[in-house]
Short mmCIF file of C-alpha atoms in Angstrom, two decimals:
data_model
loop_
_atom_site.label_atom_id
_atom_site.label_comp_id
_atom_site.label_asym_id
_atom_site.label_seq_id
_atom_site.Cartn_x
_atom_site.Cartn_y
_atom_site.Cartn_z
CA UNK A 859 0.13 -0.04 -0.01
CA UNK A 860 1.33 3.72 -0.85
CA UNK A 861 0.52 6.41 1.88
CA UNK A 862 0.45 9.91 0.83
CA UNK A 863 0.21 12.80 3.38
CA UNK A 864 -0.96 16.05 1.94
CA UNK A 865 -0.40 18.09 5.00
CA UNK A 866 3.61 17.56 4.09
CA UNK A 867 3.74 16.16 0.89
CA UNK A 868 2.79 18.17 -2.48
CA UNK A 869 -0.65 17.70 -4.58
CA UNK A 870 1.15 17.85 -7.84
CA UNK A 871 3.59 14.79 -6.69
CA UNK A 872 0.68 12.58 -5.67
CA UNK A 873 -1.13 13.54 -9.15
CA UNK A 874 2.42 12.53 -10.91
CA UNK A 875 2.70 9.56 -9.14
CA UNK A 876 -1.05 8.27 -9.50
CA UNK A 877 -1.11 9.17 -13.21
CA UNK A 878 2.45 7.38 -13.89
CA UNK A 879 0.50 4.06 -12.44
CA UNK A 880 0.15 1.65 -15.58
CA UNK A 881 -2.42 -1.22 -16.30
CA UNK A 882 -0.26 -4.02 -14.91
CA UNK A 883 1.23 -1.80 -11.70
CA UNK A 884 1.72 -4.29 -8.27
CA UNK A 885 1.07 -0.67 -6.71
CA UNK A 886 -2.83 -1.02 -6.63
CA UNK A 887 -4.19 0.71 -3.47
CA UNK A 888 -3.34 4.00 -2.22
CA UNK A 889 -4.00 6.05 0.70
CA UNK A 890 -4.56 9.97 0.91
CA UNK A 891 -4.84 11.59 4.31
CA UNK A 892 -5.28 15.31 4.87
CA UNK A 893 -6.73 16.28 1.55
CA UNK A 894 -7.68 19.30 3.88
CA UNK A 895 -10.09 20.37 1.04
CA UNK A 896 -7.74 20.41 -1.72
CA UNK A 897 -8.54 20.78 -5.28
CA UNK A 898 -7.87 18.09 -8.39
CA UNK A 899 -7.05 15.40 -5.68
CA UNK A 900 -6.35 12.20 -7.68
CA UNK A 901 -7.51 13.26 -11.05
CA UNK A 902 -6.77 12.20 -14.49
CA UNK A 903 -6.06 8.59 -13.43
CA UNK A 904 -5.73 5.73 -16.02
CA UNK A 905 -5.19 2.46 -14.06
CA UNK A 906 -6.95 0.01 -12.49
CA UNK A 907 -5.70 1.19 -8.95
CA UNK A 908 -7.93 1.91 -5.88
CA UNK A 909 -7.16 5.24 -3.96
CA UNK A 910 -8.59 6.20 -0.92
CA UNK A 911 -8.93 9.74 0.47
CA UNK A 912 -9.57 10.25 3.74
CA UNK A 913 -10.85 13.77 4.36
CA UNK A 914 -12.78 16.46 2.91
CA UNK A 915 -11.91 17.22 -0.82
CA UNK A 916 -12.47 20.80 -2.60
CA UNK A 917 -13.36 21.05 -6.40
CA UNK A 918 -12.61 18.60 -8.99
CA UNK A 919 -11.59 15.37 -6.98
CA UNK A 920 -11.42 12.32 -9.51
CA UNK A 921 -12.14 14.27 -12.18
CA UNK A 922 -11.17 12.58 -15.79
CA UNK A 923 -10.87 9.16 -14.41
CA UNK A 924 -10.63 6.12 -16.46
CA UNK A 925 -10.39 2.67 -14.63
CA UNK A 926 -9.66 3.84 -11.28
CA UNK A 927 -11.63 3.34 -7.87
CA UNK A 928 -11.63 6.69 -5.85
CA UNK A 929 -13.22 6.22 -2.48
CA UNK A 930 -13.68 9.59 -0.88
CA UNK A 931 -14.16 8.58 2.81
CA UNK A 932 -15.76 12.55 3.59
CA UNK A 933 -17.33 15.15 1.31
CA UNK A 934 -16.15 16.69 -1.72
CA UNK A 935 -16.50 19.79 -3.31
CA UNK A 936 -17.57 21.03 -6.80
CA UNK A 937 -17.52 19.02 -9.41
CA UNK A 938 -16.30 15.67 -8.02
CA UNK A 939 -15.74 12.95 -11.01
CA UNK A 940 -16.08 15.57 -13.32
CA UNK A 941 -15.60 13.93 -17.28
CA UNK A 942 -15.27 10.73 -15.78
CA UNK A 943 -14.82 8.28 -18.85
CA UNK A 944 -14.76 4.59 -16.87
CA UNK A 945 -14.02 3.31 -13.43
CA UNK A 946 -15.77 4.23 -10.02
CA UNK A 947 -16.00 7.19 -7.70
CA UNK A 948 -17.53 6.90 -4.45
CA UNK A 949 -18.47 9.47 -2.00
CA UNK A 950 -19.05 8.80 1.58
CA UNK A 951 -20.86 11.91 2.52
CA UNK A 952 -22.07 15.04 0.26
CA UNK A 953 -21.02 16.09 -3.03
CA UNK A 954 -21.31 19.87 -4.23
CA UNK A 955 -22.66 21.36 -7.24
CA UNK A 956 -22.39 19.70 -10.70
CA UNK A 957 -20.98 16.16 -9.33
CA UNK A 958 -19.92 13.82 -12.39
CA UNK A 959 -20.82 16.69 -14.87
CA UNK A 960 -20.43 15.60 -18.33
CA UNK A 961 -19.34 11.89 -17.41
CA UNK A 962 -18.74 9.67 -20.21
CA UNK A 963 -18.97 6.74 -18.40
CA UNK A 964 -18.25 4.82 -15.18
CA UNK A 965 -20.04 4.86 -11.77
CA UNK A 966 -20.78 7.92 -9.20
CA UNK A 967 -21.82 6.81 -6.04
CA UNK A 968 -22.91 9.52 -3.71
CA UNK A 969 -23.85 8.27 -0.02
CA UNK A 970 -24.92 11.50 0.99
CA UNK A 971 -26.99 14.10 -0.89
CA UNK A 972 -25.95 15.96 -4.05
CA UNK A 973 -26.32 19.39 -4.12
CA UNK A 974 -27.22 21.26 -7.70
CA UNK A 975 -26.79 20.30 -11.07
CA UNK A 976 -25.77 16.58 -10.47
CA UNK A 977 -25.14 14.89 -13.61
CA UNK A 978 -25.28 17.93 -15.79
CA UNK A 979 -24.64 17.23 -19.70
CA UNK A 980 -24.11 13.65 -18.72
CA UNK A 981 -23.00 11.72 -21.59
CA UNK A 982 -23.04 8.39 -20.32
CA UNK A 983 -22.11 8.06 -16.68
CA UNK A 984 -24.17 6.13 -14.42
CA UNK A 985 -24.65 7.83 -10.70
CA UNK A 986 -26.28 6.61 -8.01
CA UNK A 987 -27.44 9.34 -5.33
CA UNK A 988 -28.37 7.26 -1.76
CA UNK A 989 -29.72 10.80 -0.45
CA UNK A 990 -31.30 13.91 -2.39
CA UNK A 991 -30.23 15.92 -5.49
CA UNK A 992 -30.39 19.56 -5.96
CA UNK A 993 -31.66 21.65 -8.76
CA UNK A 994 -31.28 21.47 -12.52
CA UNK A 995 -29.82 17.92 -11.80
CA UNK A 996 -29.27 16.09 -15.54
CA UNK A 997 -29.45 19.37 -17.23
CA UNK A 998 -28.90 18.40 -20.58
CA UNK A 999 -28.23 15.34 -19.96
CA UNK A 1000 -27.44 12.89 -23.13
CA UNK A 1001 -26.78 9.43 -22.22
CA UNK A 1002 -26.35 7.42 -18.95
CA UNK A 1003 -28.16 6.96 -15.84
CA UNK A 1004 -29.03 9.24 -12.57
CA UNK A 1005 -30.56 7.22 -9.84
CA UNK A 1006 -32.02 9.39 -7.04
CA UNK A 1007 -32.59 7.35 -3.90
CA UNK A 1008 -34.30 10.26 -1.97
CA UNK A 1009 -35.80 13.47 -3.40
CA UNK A 1010 -34.73 15.58 -6.69
CA UNK A 1011 -34.97 19.42 -6.26
CA UNK A 1012 -36.54 21.91 -9.27
CA UNK A 1013 -36.48 21.55 -12.86
CA UNK A 1014 -35.04 17.72 -12.88
CA UNK A 1015 -33.81 16.63 -16.49
CA UNK A 1016 -34.52 19.97 -17.94
CA UNK A 1017 -33.77 20.10 -22.08
CA UNK A 1018 -32.89 16.16 -21.45
CA UNK A 1019 -31.77 14.08 -24.56
CA UNK A 1020 -31.52 10.41 -23.62
CA UNK A 1021 -30.30 9.96 -20.40
CA UNK A 1022 -32.64 7.83 -17.79
CA UNK A 1023 -33.32 9.27 -14.49
CA UNK A 1024 -35.05 7.37 -11.96
CA UNK A 1025 -36.11 9.24 -8.50
CA UNK A 1026 -37.44 7.39 -5.52
CA UNK A 1027 -39.03 10.32 -3.23
CA UNK A 1028 -40.44 13.07 -4.50
CA UNK A 1029 -39.54 15.41 -7.80
CA UNK A 1030 -39.74 19.44 -6.76
CA UNK A 1031 -40.56 20.08 -10.33
CA UNK A 1032 -40.08 18.59 -13.60
CA UNK A 1033 -37.84 20.89 -16.17
CA UNK A 1034 -38.25 21.56 -19.49
CA UNK A 1035 -39.41 18.16 -21.78
CA UNK A 1036 -38.90 16.09 -19.03
CA UNK A 1037 -41.94 14.01 -18.45
CA UNK A 1038 -42.91 10.73 -16.23
CA UNK A 1039 -42.21 7.26 -18.06
CA UNK A 1040 -43.58 3.77 -17.76
CA UNK A 1041 -41.22 1.52 -15.76
CA UNK A 1042 -40.76 -1.14 -17.97
CA UNK A 1043 -38.82 -4.74 -17.00
CA UNK A 1044 -35.62 -3.66 -18.50
CA UNK A 1045 -35.96 -0.59 -16.09
CA UNK A 1046 -36.03 -2.41 -13.05
CA UNK A 1047 -33.22 -4.83 -14.37
CA UNK A 1048 -30.89 -2.02 -14.74
CA UNK A 1049 -32.00 -0.29 -11.38
CA UNK A 1050 -31.50 -3.73 -9.41
CA UNK A 1051 -27.88 -3.94 -10.79
CA UNK A 1052 -26.80 -0.27 -10.63
CA UNK A 1053 -28.42 -0.12 -6.74
CA UNK A 1054 -26.39 -3.33 -6.16
CA UNK A 1055 -23.32 -1.42 -7.33
CA UNK A 1056 -23.67 1.55 -5.32
CA UNK A 1057 -24.56 -0.78 -1.97
CA UNK A 1058 -28.34 0.75 -1.90
CA UNK A 1059 -30.80 -1.54 -0.06
CA UNK A 1060 -33.43 0.68 -1.98
CA UNK A 1061 -35.81 -1.56 -4.06
CA UNK A 1062 -36.15 -1.14 -7.87
CA UNK A 1063 -40.05 -1.08 -7.63
CA UNK A 1064 -39.67 2.24 -5.32
CA UNK A 1065 -38.57 4.26 -8.47
CA UNK A 1066 -40.24 6.39 -10.93
CA UNK A 1067 -38.64 6.77 -14.13
CA UNK A 1068 -38.50 9.90 -16.01
CA UNK A 1069 -37.17 10.88 -19.50
CA UNK A 1070 -36.82 13.21 -22.68
CA UNK A 1071 -40.65 14.03 -24.19
CA UNK A 1072 -38.28 14.54 -26.97
CA UNK A 1073 -40.24 17.59 -27.88
CA UNK A 1074 -37.59 20.00 -28.22
CA UNK A 1075 -35.26 18.03 -30.82
CA UNK A 1076 -36.94 19.99 -33.65
CA UNK A 1077 -37.22 23.44 -34.20
CA UNK A 1078 -40.94 24.23 -33.22
CA UNK A 1079 -42.61 27.89 -33.40
CA UNK A 1080 -43.99 27.49 -29.36
CA UNK A 1081 -40.94 26.89 -28.15
CA UNK A 1082 -39.46 30.13 -29.10
CA UNK A 1083 -39.34 33.11 -26.86
CA UNK B 654 -14.54 34.25 -7.84
CA UNK B 655 -14.04 36.36 -4.86
CA UNK B 656 -13.95 34.40 -1.22
CA UNK B 657 -15.92 34.87 1.69
CA UNK B 658 -15.14 33.43 5.31
CA UNK B 659 -17.53 34.35 8.39
CA UNK B 660 -16.51 33.20 11.97
CA UNK B 661 -19.67 33.66 14.85
CA UNK B 662 -18.31 32.27 18.06
CA UNK B 663 -20.97 31.16 20.48
CA UNK B 664 -18.12 30.05 23.19
CA UNK B 665 -16.92 33.67 24.78
CA UNK B 666 -13.51 31.51 25.57
CA UNK B 667 -12.55 31.72 21.77
CA UNK B 668 -12.78 35.78 21.80
CA UNK B 669 -9.25 36.26 22.08
CA UNK B 670 -8.52 33.91 18.64
CA UNK B 671 -11.26 35.93 16.72
CA UNK B 672 -8.64 37.78 14.67
CA UNK B 673 -6.43 34.85 14.35
CA UNK B 674 -8.72 32.28 13.09
CA UNK B 675 -10.70 34.52 10.95
CA UNK B 676 -7.12 35.81 9.61
CA UNK B 677 -6.27 32.12 8.74
CA UNK B 678 -9.38 31.60 7.10
CA UNK B 679 -9.34 34.53 4.66
CA UNK B 680 -5.66 33.61 3.93
CA UNK B 681 -6.21 30.47 2.88
CA UNK B 682 -8.73 32.15 0.38
CA UNK B 683 -6.07 34.26 -1.49
CA UNK B 684 -6.24 32.54 -4.45
CA UNK B 685 -9.97 33.40 -5.17
CA UNK B 686 -9.29 36.60 -5.61
CA UNK B 687 -6.03 38.75 -5.26
CA UNK B 688 -7.43 42.29 -6.00
CA UNK B 689 -8.18 43.64 -2.23
CA UNK B 690 -9.09 42.16 1.14
CA UNK B 691 -11.22 43.41 3.93
CA UNK B 692 -12.08 41.90 7.26
CA UNK B 693 -15.05 43.59 9.46
CA UNK B 694 -14.46 42.81 13.28
CA UNK B 695 -16.99 42.76 15.91
CA UNK B 696 -15.58 43.62 19.14
CA UNK B 697 -16.77 44.66 22.65
CA UNK B 698 -17.83 48.44 22.24
CA UNK B 699 -18.17 50.86 25.25
CA UNK B 700 -21.48 51.68 26.63
CA UNK B 701 -22.12 55.48 25.11
CA UNK B 702 -19.40 55.32 22.87
CA UNK B 703 -19.69 54.95 19.10
CA UNK B 704 -16.79 53.84 16.75
CA UNK B 705 -16.34 55.40 13.34
CA UNK B 706 -13.50 53.87 11.45
CA UNK B 707 -11.93 55.71 8.83
CA UNK B 708 -9.14 55.72 6.40
CA UNK B 709 -6.87 57.76 4.40
CA UNK B 710 -3.82 57.88 1.88
CA UNK B 711 -2.34 59.90 3.91
CA UNK B 712 -2.61 59.09 7.34
CA UNK B 713 0.36 60.47 9.11
CA UNK B 714 -0.80 63.87 7.99
CA UNK B 715 -4.79 63.18 8.60
CA UNK B 716 -4.87 61.13 11.88
CA UNK B 717 -2.30 64.06 13.64
CA UNK B 718 -3.72 65.69 16.14
CA UNK B 719 -7.59 64.60 14.59
CA UNK B 720 -8.70 63.71 18.45
CA UNK B 721 -8.56 67.19 19.52
CA UNK B 722 -9.91 69.26 16.37
CA UNK B 723 -12.68 66.47 16.05
CA UNK B 724 -13.35 66.56 19.95
CA UNK B 725 -13.40 70.57 19.51
CA UNK B 726 -15.48 70.54 16.29
CA UNK B 727 -18.07 68.21 18.07
CA UNK B 728 -17.72 69.22 21.67
CA UNK B 729 -16.80 65.94 23.22
CA UNK B 730 -14.13 63.52 23.83
CA UNK B 731 -12.86 61.87 20.88
CA UNK B 732 -9.58 58.89 20.70
CA UNK B 733 -7.97 58.10 18.00
CA UNK B 734 -6.65 54.42 17.51
CA UNK B 735 -4.21 54.31 14.62
CA UNK B 736 -3.34 51.31 12.27
CA UNK B 737 -1.78 51.83 9.59
CA UNK B 738 -3.96 53.55 6.86
CA UNK B 739 -7.08 53.45 9.33
CA UNK B 740 -7.92 54.51 12.72
CA UNK B 741 -10.67 53.93 14.88
CA UNK B 742 -12.27 57.13 16.37
CA UNK B 743 -14.66 56.78 19.46
CA UNK B 744 -16.75 59.28 20.41
CA UNK B 745 -20.00 59.77 22.54
CA UNK B 746 -22.99 58.21 20.79
CA UNK B 747 -24.76 61.26 20.81
CA UNK B 748 -22.54 63.18 18.77
CA UNK B 749 -22.39 60.58 15.97
CA UNK B 750 -25.01 62.49 13.69
CA UNK B 751 -22.81 65.46 13.38
CA UNK B 752 -19.40 63.41 13.25
CA UNK B 753 -19.37 62.71 9.39
CA UNK B 754 -20.14 66.47 8.62
CA UNK B 755 -17.46 67.48 10.76
CA UNK B 756 -14.61 65.11 9.70
CA UNK B 757 -15.60 65.94 6.31
CA UNK B 758 -14.48 69.58 6.81
CA UNK B 759 -11.63 69.03 8.92
CA UNK B 760 -10.26 66.27 7.10
CA UNK B 761 -11.49 66.14 3.57
CA UNK B 762 -9.08 63.08 2.39
CA UNK B 763 -10.57 60.82 5.03
CA UNK B 764 -13.29 58.26 4.19
CA UNK B 765 -15.36 56.37 6.58
CA UNK B 766 -15.39 52.59 6.34
CA UNK B 767 -17.59 51.87 9.20
CA UNK B 768 -19.71 53.21 12.19
CA UNK B 769 -21.39 51.49 15.03
CA UNK B 770 -21.08 50.48 18.41
CA UNK B 771 -18.78 47.39 17.77
CA UNK B 772 -18.20 46.85 14.31
CA UNK B 773 -14.53 47.96 12.65
CA UNK B 774 -13.97 47.54 9.20
CA UNK B 775 -10.19 47.11 7.69
CA UNK B 776 -9.79 47.03 3.87
CA UNK B 777 -7.02 47.96 1.41
CA UNK B 778 -5.83 46.98 -2.26
CA UNK B 779 -3.64 43.32 -1.86
CA UNK B 780 -3.00 40.03 -1.04
CA UNK B 781 -5.24 39.02 2.68
CA UNK B 782 -1.95 38.13 3.90
CA UNK B 783 -0.64 41.70 3.31
CA UNK B 784 -3.92 43.40 4.38
CA UNK B 785 -3.98 41.34 7.59
CA UNK B 786 -0.86 41.90 8.96
CA UNK B 787 -0.80 45.90 7.98
CA UNK B 788 -3.76 45.99 10.54
CA UNK B 789 -2.62 43.70 13.05
CA UNK B 790 -6.07 41.74 12.51
CA UNK B 791 -4.78 38.32 13.94
CA UNK B 792 -4.32 40.04 17.14
CA UNK B 793 -8.11 41.18 17.63
CA UNK B 794 -10.16 40.07 19.87
CA UNK B 795 -14.06 39.77 19.12
CA UNK B 796 -17.21 38.27 19.20
CA UNK B 797 -17.80 37.82 15.35
CA UNK B 798 -16.03 38.73 12.06
CA UNK B 799 -16.36 38.52 8.37
CA UNK B 800 -13.89 38.52 5.69
CA UNK B 801 -13.61 39.24 1.83
CA UNK B 802 -10.96 38.65 -0.76
CA UNK B 803 -11.90 40.22 -4.02
CA UNK B 804 -11.60 39.40 -7.54
CA UNK B 805 -13.12 42.39 -9.00
CA UNK B 806 -16.06 42.18 -11.69
CA UNK B 807 -18.27 45.24 -11.48
CA UNK B 808 -15.87 48.17 -10.32
CA UNK B 809 -12.29 49.40 -9.78
CA UNK B 810 -9.73 47.84 -7.67
CA UNK B 811 -9.74 50.37 -5.05
CA UNK B 812 -10.03 50.84 -1.09
CA UNK B 813 -13.60 51.61 -1.57
CA UNK B 814 -14.24 49.11 -3.72
CA UNK B 815 -13.02 46.56 -1.15
CA UNK B 816 -15.56 44.82 0.59
CA UNK B 817 -16.83 44.22 3.42
CA UNK B 818 -19.35 47.09 3.02
CA UNK B 819 -20.90 48.80 5.89
CA UNK B 820 -24.26 51.08 4.98
CA UNK B 821 -25.78 51.26 8.59
CA UNK B 822 -24.73 51.18 12.12
CA UNK B 823 -22.83 47.93 12.81
CA UNK B 824 -24.32 46.06 9.53
CA UNK B 825 -21.86 44.85 7.03
CA UNK B 826 -21.87 42.54 4.01
CA UNK B 827 -19.55 40.44 1.72
CA UNK B 828 -20.24 39.25 -1.18
CA UNK B 829 -19.38 36.65 -3.93
CA UNK B 830 -20.68 37.19 -7.78
CA UNK B 831 -22.52 40.18 -8.97
CA UNK B 832 -25.58 41.63 -9.04
CA UNK B 833 -26.79 42.86 -12.67
CA UNK B 834 -29.45 45.43 -11.46
CA UNK B 835 -27.44 47.80 -9.24
CA UNK B 836 -27.64 50.68 -11.14
CA UNK B 837 -31.60 50.58 -11.37
CA UNK B 838 -31.68 49.89 -7.61
CA UNK B 839 -29.03 52.59 -6.93
CA UNK B 840 -31.83 54.83 -8.35
CA UNK B 841 -34.55 53.56 -6.39
CA UNK B 842 -32.13 53.94 -3.18
CA UNK B 843 -31.47 57.44 -4.00
CA UNK B 844 -35.44 58.13 -4.06
CA UNK B 845 -35.21 56.87 -0.56
CA UNK B 846 -32.69 59.09 0.50
CA UNK B 847 -29.87 56.07 0.92
CA UNK B 848 -26.51 57.21 0.12
CA UNK B 849 -24.19 55.11 -1.88
CA UNK B 850 -20.50 55.99 -1.88
CA UNK B 851 -18.94 53.81 -4.87
CA UNK B 852 -20.13 52.37 -8.21
CA UNK B 853 -19.47 49.23 -6.88
CA UNK B 854 -22.44 46.70 -7.28
CA UNK B 855 -22.27 44.87 -3.80
CA UNK B 856 -22.29 48.52 -1.80
CA UNK B 857 -25.71 48.79 -3.58
CA UNK B 858 -26.83 45.30 -2.35
CA UNK B 859 -25.68 46.56 1.05
CA UNK B 860 -27.63 49.68 1.10
CA UNK B 861 -30.78 47.83 -0.07
CA UNK B 862 -30.46 45.64 2.73
CA UNK B 863 -29.98 48.76 5.37
CA UNK B 864 -32.74 50.59 3.79
CA UNK B 865 -35.16 47.22 3.96
CA UNK B 866 -34.09 47.16 7.85
CA UNK B 867 -34.89 50.88 8.22
CA UNK B 868 -38.39 50.34 6.67
CA UNK B 869 -39.05 48.08 9.91
CA UNK B 870 -37.73 44.42 8.25
CA UNK B 871 -35.40 42.05 10.29
CA UNK B 872 -32.29 41.21 8.63
CA UNK B 873 -33.80 37.75 7.68
CA UNK B 874 -36.81 39.54 6.40
CA UNK B 875 -34.70 42.01 4.22
CA UNK B 876 -32.37 39.38 3.07
CA UNK B 877 -35.83 37.08 1.85
CA UNK B 878 -36.83 40.30 -0.11
CA UNK B 879 -33.41 40.67 -1.57
CA UNK B 880 -34.02 37.38 -3.62
CA UNK B 881 -36.96 39.07 -5.57
CA UNK B 882 -35.48 42.57 -5.55
CA UNK B 883 -31.73 41.64 -6.37
CA UNK B 884 -30.90 40.30 -9.84
CA UNK B 885 -28.04 38.48 -10.39
CA UNK B 886 -25.52 35.90 -8.59
CA UNK B 887 -24.77 36.04 -5.03
CA UNK B 888 -23.56 34.49 -2.12
CA UNK B 889 -23.44 36.71 0.84
CA UNK B 890 -22.35 36.88 4.33
CA UNK B 891 -23.79 39.77 6.74
CA UNK B 892 -22.75 40.81 9.91
CA UNK B 893 -25.12 42.78 12.72
CA UNK B 894 -23.85 44.02 15.82
CA UNK B 895 -24.86 40.44 17.12
CA UNK B 896 -25.61 38.48 14.28
CA UNK B 897 -24.63 36.47 11.37
CA UNK B 898 -26.33 35.38 8.22
CA UNK B 899 -25.54 34.01 4.96
CA UNK B 900 -28.10 33.87 1.44
CA UNK B 901 -27.39 32.34 -1.65
CA UNK B 902 -29.01 32.96 -4.54
CA UNK B 903 -32.00 30.76 -6.26
CA UNK B 904 -29.50 29.65 -8.95
CA UNK B 905 -26.85 29.18 -6.61
CA UNK B 906 -23.34 28.81 -8.79
CA UNK B 907 -21.28 30.51 -6.45
CA UNK B 908 -19.49 28.04 -3.83
CA UNK B 909 -20.56 27.76 0.08
CA UNK B 910 -20.11 25.78 3.07
CA UNK B 911 -21.02 25.99 6.20
CA UNK B 912 -20.02 24.71 9.62
CA UNK B 913 -21.15 24.45 12.81
CA UNK B 914 -19.87 23.26 16.47
CA UNK B 915 -20.96 24.08 19.83
CA UNK B 916 -18.52 26.87 19.65
CA UNK B 917 -19.11 28.43 16.69
CA UNK B 918 -20.69 28.97 13.09
CA UNK B 919 -18.09 29.38 10.40
CA UNK B 920 -18.89 29.94 6.87
CA UNK B 921 -16.15 29.74 3.78
CA UNK B 922 -16.37 29.81 -0.08
CA UNK B 923 -14.84 26.39 0.42
CA UNK B 924 -14.20 23.63 2.60
CA UNK B 925 -10.35 24.65 2.82
CA UNK B 926 -11.22 28.12 4.80
CA UNK B 927 -12.46 25.83 7.72
CA UNK B 928 -9.76 23.32 7.83
CA UNK B 929 -8.02 24.47 10.48
CA UNK B 930 -10.77 25.58 12.76
CA UNK B 931 -10.61 24.02 16.25
CA UNK B 932 -12.83 20.90 16.30
CA UNK B 933 -13.45 21.13 12.96
CA UNK B 934 -13.17 17.40 12.38
CA UNK B 935 -16.52 16.56 14.34
CA UNK B 936 -18.27 19.83 12.93
CA UNK B 937 -21.81 19.52 11.49
CA UNK B 938 -20.71 20.55 7.63
CA UNK B 939 -22.87 21.35 4.89
CA UNK B 940 -23.48 23.36 1.89
CA UNK B 941 -26.41 25.94 2.20
CA UNK B 942 -29.31 25.71 0.54
CA UNK B 943 -30.41 28.04 -2.47
CA UNK B 944 -32.83 31.08 -1.32
CA UNK B 945 -32.39 30.06 2.17
CA UNK B 946 -31.86 32.53 4.90
CA UNK B 947 -29.44 31.06 7.75
CA UNK B 948 -28.97 33.50 10.56
CA UNK B 949 -27.30 32.99 14.03
CA UNK B 950 -28.01 35.71 16.72
CA UNK B 951 -26.15 36.26 20.08
CA UNK B 952 -29.31 37.90 21.31
CA UNK B 953 -31.21 34.32 20.61
CA UNK B 954 -29.96 31.49 22.97
CA UNK B 955 -31.79 29.12 20.88
CA UNK B 956 -29.79 26.47 18.98
CA UNK B 957 -28.62 27.85 15.21
CA UNK B 958 -31.60 27.89 13.06
CA UNK B 959 -32.92 29.20 9.87
CA UNK B 960 -34.64 32.73 10.20
CA UNK B 961 -38.29 32.23 8.73
#
């Protein structure tokens, strides 16, 4: 196990060391102590390693991740797992705004609440939030899945393309062109897998599904302001 | 960007450390805004006296003999505590209404940073570490305080454009964001006879809150009215003589983190600002909700809460 203490060691050195790990590395488990809200901890990784971050992080932790598992054992600042390509990012606490923004792949699990704009412009990432999400979540989501075990804030799924949204609790309001849709067996199967992967004990049949009404794909004079 | 910090002490034993804790929080936020920095600190006032914190670009000249000159003009005792480009004038509260005019007459180059029973505002152009050092803010004692480090957007980088802004007695405001309707609002305030000194958007925000409170609103109600009347992006931290509040606009793009322990309530633009506070590991840490007023008051011993 490799250990890094950000109270005494440099963040750039940590990221350089993590980014230097190759697919066949034998340094597979890393511990990061005292991040103290630092920005961009464990970003740009591209190896099947596990990084445990022990403490709150600031902006962009786990950003651009590929293959790696980044486990934040506390809360995360804005933009956690932003533009993730593959791998897993787990946040034990709360996540600030735009968690998982623009993510192309991989799994982001937030065990607390996520604030506004969770999954904004998501492009294939799968996000499971054990708690609530704030307003404008999945705004312009193109692909992927957002699962919310708690409640969703205002304007969920505004201007949505093809991302799939599942909410167990209440939805304060739906955004433009976002509608509730029928839950079919393939959706229950997808939810079962995602909830298991995210270690949530929520039941798939407790959720409702939301998606795009596809009314904004083509110009319509009624949509012009 | 801009960086904001605030610290409201519930435990009186921490009061000697207020300046040191707040300074450290502010310096940590330096890379969110290098243009100017300022701190409002609420110390213990003296009954019957009011404090004017003033600033001058030529302090040696302006503050020399000011106690005697102002005392004579007002017909009362005035003391001057000189700190770098600032000075705190203490004078009988009854003389406060005449003090500004007398000061403008005696020392035209002197600008009033704050007035109130307990508030003192220190602000200058430059990095927080430099600003904190020149005023000795890390040595200051008090009950609560607010700090700001600025990345200028809406108006010039000057001492008067620095935050915090004080427009009413013992009230101050710091702001991360930008208000887009400040010119229209400035005209509205002028009709209501509310004086705004600078071209700065935040000062208009501060003046708006002062005006609302003058009209009878509590700080909580004034902030709530601001959600409708203030257009733009903002995370505000506000201070009153015995209270501290936070408000984010409904879109809530500007970051904010609150932490609470039995000893204090702390606010920062980022968690980094809070990382060195005593007992932060066991604090309740959360992100304030959009369009929700959070307010704590020394006068109200009830647990911290949200103003209705």
